[in-house]
Amino acid sequence: MKKVLLEYANVFAYTITGLIFGLAFFLLFINFYHMQELAETVDVSAYNDTNKASVEEKIETIRNNINVYNQSTYNGSLNIYGLNTVQLKLQDCLEIIESEDMMKYFELDEIGINDSYNFTVDFKNKILNDCLVMQVKSLFNTDTVATLPNFDTIKPYVELDLEALLDSTNYVQSNIENSDHYYFSTETNKANFFNLVDDSYSDIMNSYQNSLDLLVEVSNWYRDIVIGG
């Protein structure tokens, strides 16, 4: 009887061991295909060239607009502390936009899912937070800036656009993070993953351009009040 029970125990143990090895092989197998999907890339060379030219044009517009003011030669009647604040905040934004951390994405010929994710995170942290929130939003909560002409017109416009931009990245980042799941690779899944890489990058690039459009509008307002004041 003991011998029979021992044989049954051995069979059961071998069965469990086989199932464990089978499961391990299965996970390795699907991980291999998932790694292939993670390696999918999208050609963005022409797309990046076009966007880089647009970004550089907007940067030049912002720089020219804020440089119409020079404290040492200004003879107008506007509050110089308010004018100084706006100029300095926009200059800080230009430094962030022109930093290597942001401009490096325009040099990419191909992008993968990691590039899309990193672009999303850098845009969120640097352009949205460090520039638009810490610089632009804060300047419109400054008493000296509140004394400048048309402040009540430009402030609601900035706040509305900023709120939309802050919401724009959340779903993109969430979609990329949720793409890290296990399944057998099919042509449909590959196409969906390829589209996720492309769409995520395009969505953030559009938000990037919209952010610069907002800065251009603020700089246009600044130029107009300096010239008119």
mmCIF file of C-alpha atoms in Angstrom:
data_model
loop_
_atom_site.group_PDB
_atom_site.id
_atom_site.type_symbol
_atom_site.label_atom_id
_atom_site.label_comp_id
_atom_site.label_asym_id
_atom_site.label_seq_id
_atom_site.Cartn_x
_atom_site.Cartn_y
_atom_site.Cartn_z
ATOM 1 C CA MET A 1 0.000 0.000 0.000
ATOM 2 C CA LYS A 2 2.827 2.367 0.889
ATOM 3 C CA LYS A 3 4.500 1.611 -2.423
ATOM 4 C CA VAL A 4 1.317 2.462 -4.359
ATOM 5 C CA LEU A 5 0.851 5.721 -2.476
ATOM 6 C CA LEU A 6 4.482 6.621 -3.069
ATOM 7 C CA GLU A 7 4.082 6.006 -6.793
ATOM 8 C CA TYR A 8 0.966 8.194 -6.879
ATOM 9 C CA ALA A 9 2.849 10.928 -4.999
ATOM 10 C CA ASN A 10 5.712 10.752 -7.485
ATOM 11 C CA VAL A 11 3.324 10.966 -10.432
ATOM 12 C CA PHE A 12 1.597 13.956 -8.848
ATOM 13 C CA ALA A 13 4.940 15.672 -8.160
ATOM 14 C CA TYR A 14 6.127 15.102 -11.748
ATOM 15 C CA THR A 15 2.816 16.448 -13.040
ATOM 16 C CA ILE A 16 3.112 19.617 -10.965
ATOM 17 C CA THR A 17 6.731 20.052 -12.051
ATOM 18 C CA GLY A 18 5.711 19.632 -15.681
ATOM 19 C CA LEU A 19 2.939 22.200 -15.338
ATOM 20 C CA ILE A 20 5.341 24.695 -13.753
ATOM 21 C CA PHE A 21 7.873 24.247 -16.556
ATOM 22 C CA GLY A 22 5.090 24.493 -19.118
ATOM 23 C CA LEU A 23 3.811 27.739 -17.609
ATOM 24 C CA ALA A 24 7.337 29.158 -17.479
ATOM 25 C CA PHE A 25 7.888 28.294 -21.142
ATOM 26 C CA PHE A 26 4.515 29.832 -22.026
ATOM 27 C CA LEU A 27 5.395 33.109 -20.279
ATOM 28 C CA LEU A 28 8.810 33.213 -21.935
ATOM 29 C CA PHE A 29 7.177 32.542 -25.285
ATOM 30 C CA ILE A 30 4.648 35.361 -25.075
ATOM 31 C CA ASN A 31 7.243 37.711 -23.580
ATOM 32 C CA PHE A 32 9.370 37.115 -26.667
ATOM 33 C CA TYR A 33 6.529 38.261 -28.918
ATOM 34 C CA HIS A 34 5.738 41.172 -26.644
ATOM 35 C CA MET A 35 9.368 42.295 -26.834
ATOM 36 C CA GLN A 36 9.074 42.211 -30.617
ATOM 37 C CA GLU A 37 6.078 44.533 -30.394
ATOM 38 C CA LEU A 38 7.953 46.878 -28.061
ATOM 39 C CA ALA A 39 10.664 47.093 -30.717
ATOM 40 C CA GLU A 40 8.232 48.382 -33.377
ATOM 41 C CA THR A 41 9.317 51.786 -34.705
ATOM 42 C CA VAL A 42 7.716 54.544 -36.762
ATOM 43 C CA ASP A 43 9.517 56.724 -39.315
ATOM 44 C CA VAL A 44 9.129 60.345 -38.153
ATOM 45 C CA SER A 45 12.006 62.024 -39.987
ATOM 46 C CA ALA A 46 9.872 64.203 -42.286
ATOM 47 C CA TYR A 47 7.282 64.782 -39.547
ATOM 48 C CA ASN A 48 9.960 65.956 -37.115
ATOM 49 C CA ASP A 49 11.592 68.228 -39.687
ATOM 50 C CA THR A 50 8.269 69.983 -40.306
ATOM 51 C CA ASN A 51 7.520 70.374 -36.610
ATOM 52 C CA LYS A 52 11.041 71.542 -35.798
ATOM 53 C CA ALA A 53 10.766 74.322 -38.395
ATOM 54 C CA SER A 54 7.427 75.389 -36.906
ATOM 55 C CA VAL A 55 8.806 75.352 -33.346
ATOM 56 C CA GLU A 56 11.853 77.400 -34.320
ATOM 57 C CA GLU A 57 9.624 79.961 -36.047
ATOM 58 C CA LYS A 58 7.449 80.328 -32.945
ATOM 59 C CA ILE A 59 10.510 80.600 -30.702
ATOM 60 C CA GLU A 60 11.821 83.420 -32.874
ATOM 61 C CA THR A 61 8.448 85.210 -32.713
ATOM 62 C CA ILE A 62 8.361 84.976 -28.916
ATOM 63 C CA ARG A 63 11.949 86.182 -28.597
ATOM 64 C CA ASN A 64 11.381 89.148 -30.915
ATOM 65 C CA ASN A 65 8.188 90.110 -29.076
ATOM 66 C CA ILE A 66 9.712 90.152 -25.604
ATOM 67 C CA ASN A 67 12.811 91.977 -26.810
ATOM 68 C CA VAL A 68 10.808 95.084 -27.752
ATOM 69 C CA TYR A 69 11.107 95.984 -24.071
ATOM 70 C CA ASN A 70 14.330 97.177 -22.515
ATOM 71 C CA GLN A 71 14.105 98.603 -19.022
ATOM 72 C CA SER A 72 17.067 100.945 -19.499
ATOM 73 C CA THR A 73 15.525 102.628 -22.554
ATOM 74 C CA TYR A 74 11.817 102.333 -21.765
ATOM 75 C CA ASN A 75 10.092 105.733 -21.474
ATOM 76 C CA GLY A 76 6.483 104.579 -21.223
ATOM 77 C CA SER A 77 4.068 104.810 -18.312
ATOM 78 C CA LEU A 78 3.477 101.119 -17.591
ATOM 79 C CA ASN A 79 4.612 99.407 -14.408
ATOM 80 C CA ILE A 80 8.203 98.352 -15.129
ATOM 81 C CA TYR A 81 8.098 95.644 -12.466
ATOM 82 C CA GLY A 82 5.188 94.034 -14.269
ATOM 83 C CA LEU A 83 6.955 94.351 -17.623
ATOM 84 C CA ASN A 84 10.139 92.880 -16.169
ATOM 85 C CA THR A 85 8.232 89.942 -14.695
ATOM 86 C CA VAL A 86 6.558 88.993 -17.965
ATOM 87 C CA GLN A 87 9.806 89.282 -19.898
ATOM 88 C CA LEU A 88 11.767 87.147 -17.433
ATOM 89 C CA LYS A 89 9.077 84.464 -17.225
ATOM 90 C CA LEU A 90 8.874 84.137 -21.004
ATOM 91 C CA GLN A 91 12.662 84.038 -21.253
ATOM 92 C CA ASP A 92 12.683 81.169 -18.759
ATOM 93 C CA CYS A 93 10.166 79.332 -20.933
ATOM 94 C CA LEU A 94 12.356 79.799 -24.001
ATOM 95 C CA GLU A 95 15.299 78.269 -22.158
ATOM 96 C CA ILE A 96 13.185 75.228 -21.300
ATOM 97 C CA ILE A 97 11.875 74.851 -24.852
ATOM 98 C CA GLU A 98 15.345 75.169 -26.372
ATOM 99 C CA SER A 99 16.951 72.790 -23.876
ATOM 100 C CA GLU A 100 18.607 69.595 -25.085
ATOM 101 C CA ASP A 101 16.028 67.584 -23.142
ATOM 102 C CA MET A 102 13.249 68.844 -25.426
ATOM 103 C CA MET A 103 14.990 69.549 -28.739
ATOM 104 C CA LYS A 104 16.507 66.041 -28.921
ATOM 105 C CA TYR A 105 13.174 64.589 -30.012
ATOM 106 C CA PHE A 106 13.246 66.584 -33.243
ATOM 107 C CA GLU A 107 16.498 64.842 -34.189
ATOM 108 C CA LEU A 108 14.949 61.359 -34.135
ATOM 109 C CA ASP A 109 14.396 59.625 -37.476
ATOM 110 C CA GLU A 110 12.468 56.749 -35.920
ATOM 111 C CA ILE A 111 10.562 56.439 -32.666
ATOM 112 C CA GLY A 112 9.414 53.469 -30.608
ATOM 113 C CA ILE A 113 7.008 53.164 -27.714
ATOM 114 C CA ASN A 114 9.716 54.188 -25.223
ATOM 115 C CA ASP A 115 10.387 57.371 -27.215
ATOM 116 C CA SER A 116 6.673 58.220 -27.231
ATOM 117 C CA TYR A 117 6.461 57.633 -23.503
ATOM 118 C CA ASN A 118 9.601 59.658 -22.705
ATOM 119 C CA PHE A 119 8.396 62.495 -24.937
ATOM 120 C CA THR A 120 5.075 62.492 -23.082
ATOM 121 C CA VAL A 121 6.750 62.601 -19.662
ATOM 122 C CA ASP A 122 9.263 65.300 -20.659
ATOM 123 C CA PHE A 123 6.544 67.433 -22.232
ATOM 124 C CA LYS A 124 4.398 67.082 -19.130
ATOM 125 C CA ASN A 125 7.211 67.849 -16.676
ATOM 126 C CA LYS A 126 9.123 70.528 -18.548
ATOM 127 C CA ILE A 127 6.767 72.322 -20.934
ATOM 128 C CA LEU A 128 3.514 72.028 -19.004
ATOM 129 C CA ASN A 129 4.786 72.179 -15.436
ATOM 130 C CA ASP A 130 8.118 74.040 -15.510
ATOM 131 C CA CYS A 131 7.095 76.532 -18.202
ATOM 132 C CA LEU A 132 3.336 76.979 -18.425
ATOM 133 C CA VAL A 133 2.440 76.406 -14.772
ATOM 134 C CA MET A 134 5.533 77.639 -12.927
ATOM 135 C CA GLN A 135 6.212 80.587 -15.232
ATOM 136 C CA VAL A 136 3.180 81.652 -17.273
ATOM 137 C CA LYS A 137 0.389 80.814 -14.827
ATOM 138 C CA SER A 138 2.330 82.292 -11.928
ATOM 139 C CA LEU A 139 2.965 85.592 -13.712
ATOM 140 C CA PHE A 140 -0.780 86.128 -14.104
ATOM 141 C CA ASN A 141 -1.114 85.821 -10.333
ATOM 142 C CA THR A 142 1.322 88.689 -9.805
ATOM 143 C CA ASP A 143 -0.016 92.049 -8.596
ATOM 144 C CA THR A 144 2.356 94.111 -10.746
ATOM 145 C CA VAL A 145 1.372 92.201 -13.894
ATOM 146 C CA ALA A 146 -2.311 92.696 -13.020
ATOM 147 C CA THR A 147 -1.806 96.457 -13.520
ATOM 148 C CA LEU A 148 -0.856 96.015 -17.183
ATOM 149 C CA PRO A 149 -3.362 96.836 -19.972
ATOM 150 C CA ASN A 150 -5.758 94.105 -21.175
ATOM 151 C CA PHE A 151 -4.771 91.851 -18.273
ATOM 152 C CA ASP A 152 -8.419 90.885 -17.723
ATOM 153 C CA THR A 153 -8.646 89.793 -21.362
ATOM 154 C CA ILE A 154 -5.479 87.727 -21.661
ATOM 155 C CA LYS A 155 -5.657 85.992 -18.250
ATOM 156 C CA PRO A 156 -8.910 83.988 -18.832
ATOM 157 C CA TYR A 157 -7.633 82.994 -22.279
ATOM 158 C CA VAL A 158 -4.393 81.669 -20.793
ATOM 159 C CA GLU A 159 -6.145 79.825 -17.970
ATOM 160 C CA LEU A 160 -8.613 78.130 -20.334
ATOM 161 C CA ASP A 161 -5.912 77.000 -22.772
ATOM 162 C CA LEU A 162 -3.650 75.863 -19.963
ATOM 163 C CA GLU A 163 -6.380 73.706 -18.449
ATOM 164 C CA ALA A 164 -6.971 72.008 -21.806
ATOM 165 C CA LEU A 165 -3.248 71.395 -22.285
ATOM 166 C CA LEU A 166 -2.855 69.892 -18.819
ATOM 167 C CA ASP A 167 -5.644 67.417 -19.595
ATOM 168 C CA SER A 168 -4.225 66.558 -23.013
ATOM 169 C CA THR A 169 -1.380 64.318 -21.833
ATOM 170 C CA ASN A 170 -3.103 62.223 -19.187
ATOM 171 C CA TYR A 171 -4.913 59.825 -21.518
ATOM 172 C CA VAL A 172 -1.851 59.471 -23.779
ATOM 173 C CA GLN A 173 0.396 58.471 -20.891
ATOM 174 C CA SER A 174 -2.278 56.105 -19.573
ATOM 175 C CA ASN A 175 -2.683 54.386 -22.957
ATOM 176 C CA ILE A 176 1.049 53.772 -23.245
ATOM 177 C CA GLU A 177 1.319 52.427 -19.707
ATOM 178 C CA ASN A 178 -1.643 50.096 -20.293
ATOM 179 C CA SER A 179 -0.029 48.695 -23.454
ATOM 180 C CA ASP A 180 2.341 46.597 -21.319
ATOM 181 C CA HIS A 181 0.271 43.427 -21.248
ATOM 182 C CA TYR A 182 0.711 39.847 -22.411
ATOM 183 C CA TYR A 183 -0.870 38.239 -25.467
ATOM 184 C CA PHE A 184 0.041 36.218 -28.528
ATOM 185 C CA SER A 185 1.272 38.478 -31.267
ATOM 186 C CA THR A 186 -1.044 38.802 -34.254
ATOM 187 C CA GLU A 187 -0.974 41.077 -37.265
ATOM 188 C CA THR A 188 -3.892 43.025 -35.793
ATOM 189 C CA ASN A 189 -2.109 43.487 -32.467
ATOM 190 C CA LYS A 190 1.055 44.579 -34.255
ATOM 191 C CA ALA A 191 -0.920 47.136 -36.271
ATOM 192 C CA ASN A 192 -2.628 48.428 -33.126
ATOM 193 C CA PHE A 193 0.705 48.741 -31.337
ATOM 194 C CA PHE A 194 2.241 50.530 -34.340
ATOM 195 C CA ASN A 195 -0.697 52.950 -34.344
ATOM 196 C CA LEU A 196 -0.325 53.522 -30.593
ATOM 197 C CA VAL A 197 3.301 54.579 -31.062
ATOM 198 C CA ASP A 198 2.420 56.877 -33.956
ATOM 199 C CA ASP A 199 -0.750 58.358 -32.440
ATOM 200 C CA SER A 200 0.810 58.967 -29.014
ATOM 201 C CA TYR A 201 3.752 60.816 -30.497
ATOM 202 C CA SER A 202 1.499 62.870 -32.784
ATOM 203 C CA ASP A 203 -0.896 63.769 -29.963
ATOM 204 C CA ILE A 204 1.907 65.056 -27.743
ATOM 205 C CA MET A 205 3.523 66.906 -30.638
ATOM 206 C CA ASN A 206 0.203 68.649 -31.312
ATOM 207 C CA SER A 207 -0.003 69.625 -27.641
ATOM 208 C CA TYR A 208 3.593 70.841 -27.850
ATOM 209 C CA GLN A 209 2.705 73.092 -30.791
ATOM 210 C CA ASN A 210 -0.424 74.321 -29.001
ATOM 211 C CA SER A 211 1.705 75.210 -25.978
ATOM 212 C CA LEU A 212 3.945 77.346 -28.136
ATOM 213 C CA ASP A 213 0.897 78.947 -29.749
ATOM 214 C CA LEU A 214 -0.212 79.980 -26.267
ATOM 215 C CA LEU A 215 3.207 81.474 -25.538
ATOM 216 C CA VAL A 216 3.109 83.336 -28.849
ATOM 217 C CA GLU A 217 -0.249 84.858 -27.883
ATOM 218 C CA VAL A 218 1.094 85.956 -24.498
ATOM 219 C CA SER A 219 4.163 87.459 -26.160
ATOM 220 C CA ASN A 220 1.953 89.239 -28.727
ATOM 221 C CA TRP A 221 -0.036 90.767 -25.869
ATOM 222 C CA TYR A 222 3.223 91.816 -24.219
ATOM 223 C CA ARG A 223 4.609 93.392 -27.384
ATOM 224 C CA ASP A 224 1.388 95.315 -28.017
ATOM 225 C CA ILE A 225 1.188 96.809 -24.514
ATOM 226 C CA VAL A 226 4.881 97.771 -24.541
ATOM 227 C CA ILE A 227 4.567 99.517 -27.895
ATOM 228 C CA GLY A 228 1.265 101.118 -26.912
ATOM 229 C CA GLY A 229 2.352 102.134 -23.420
#
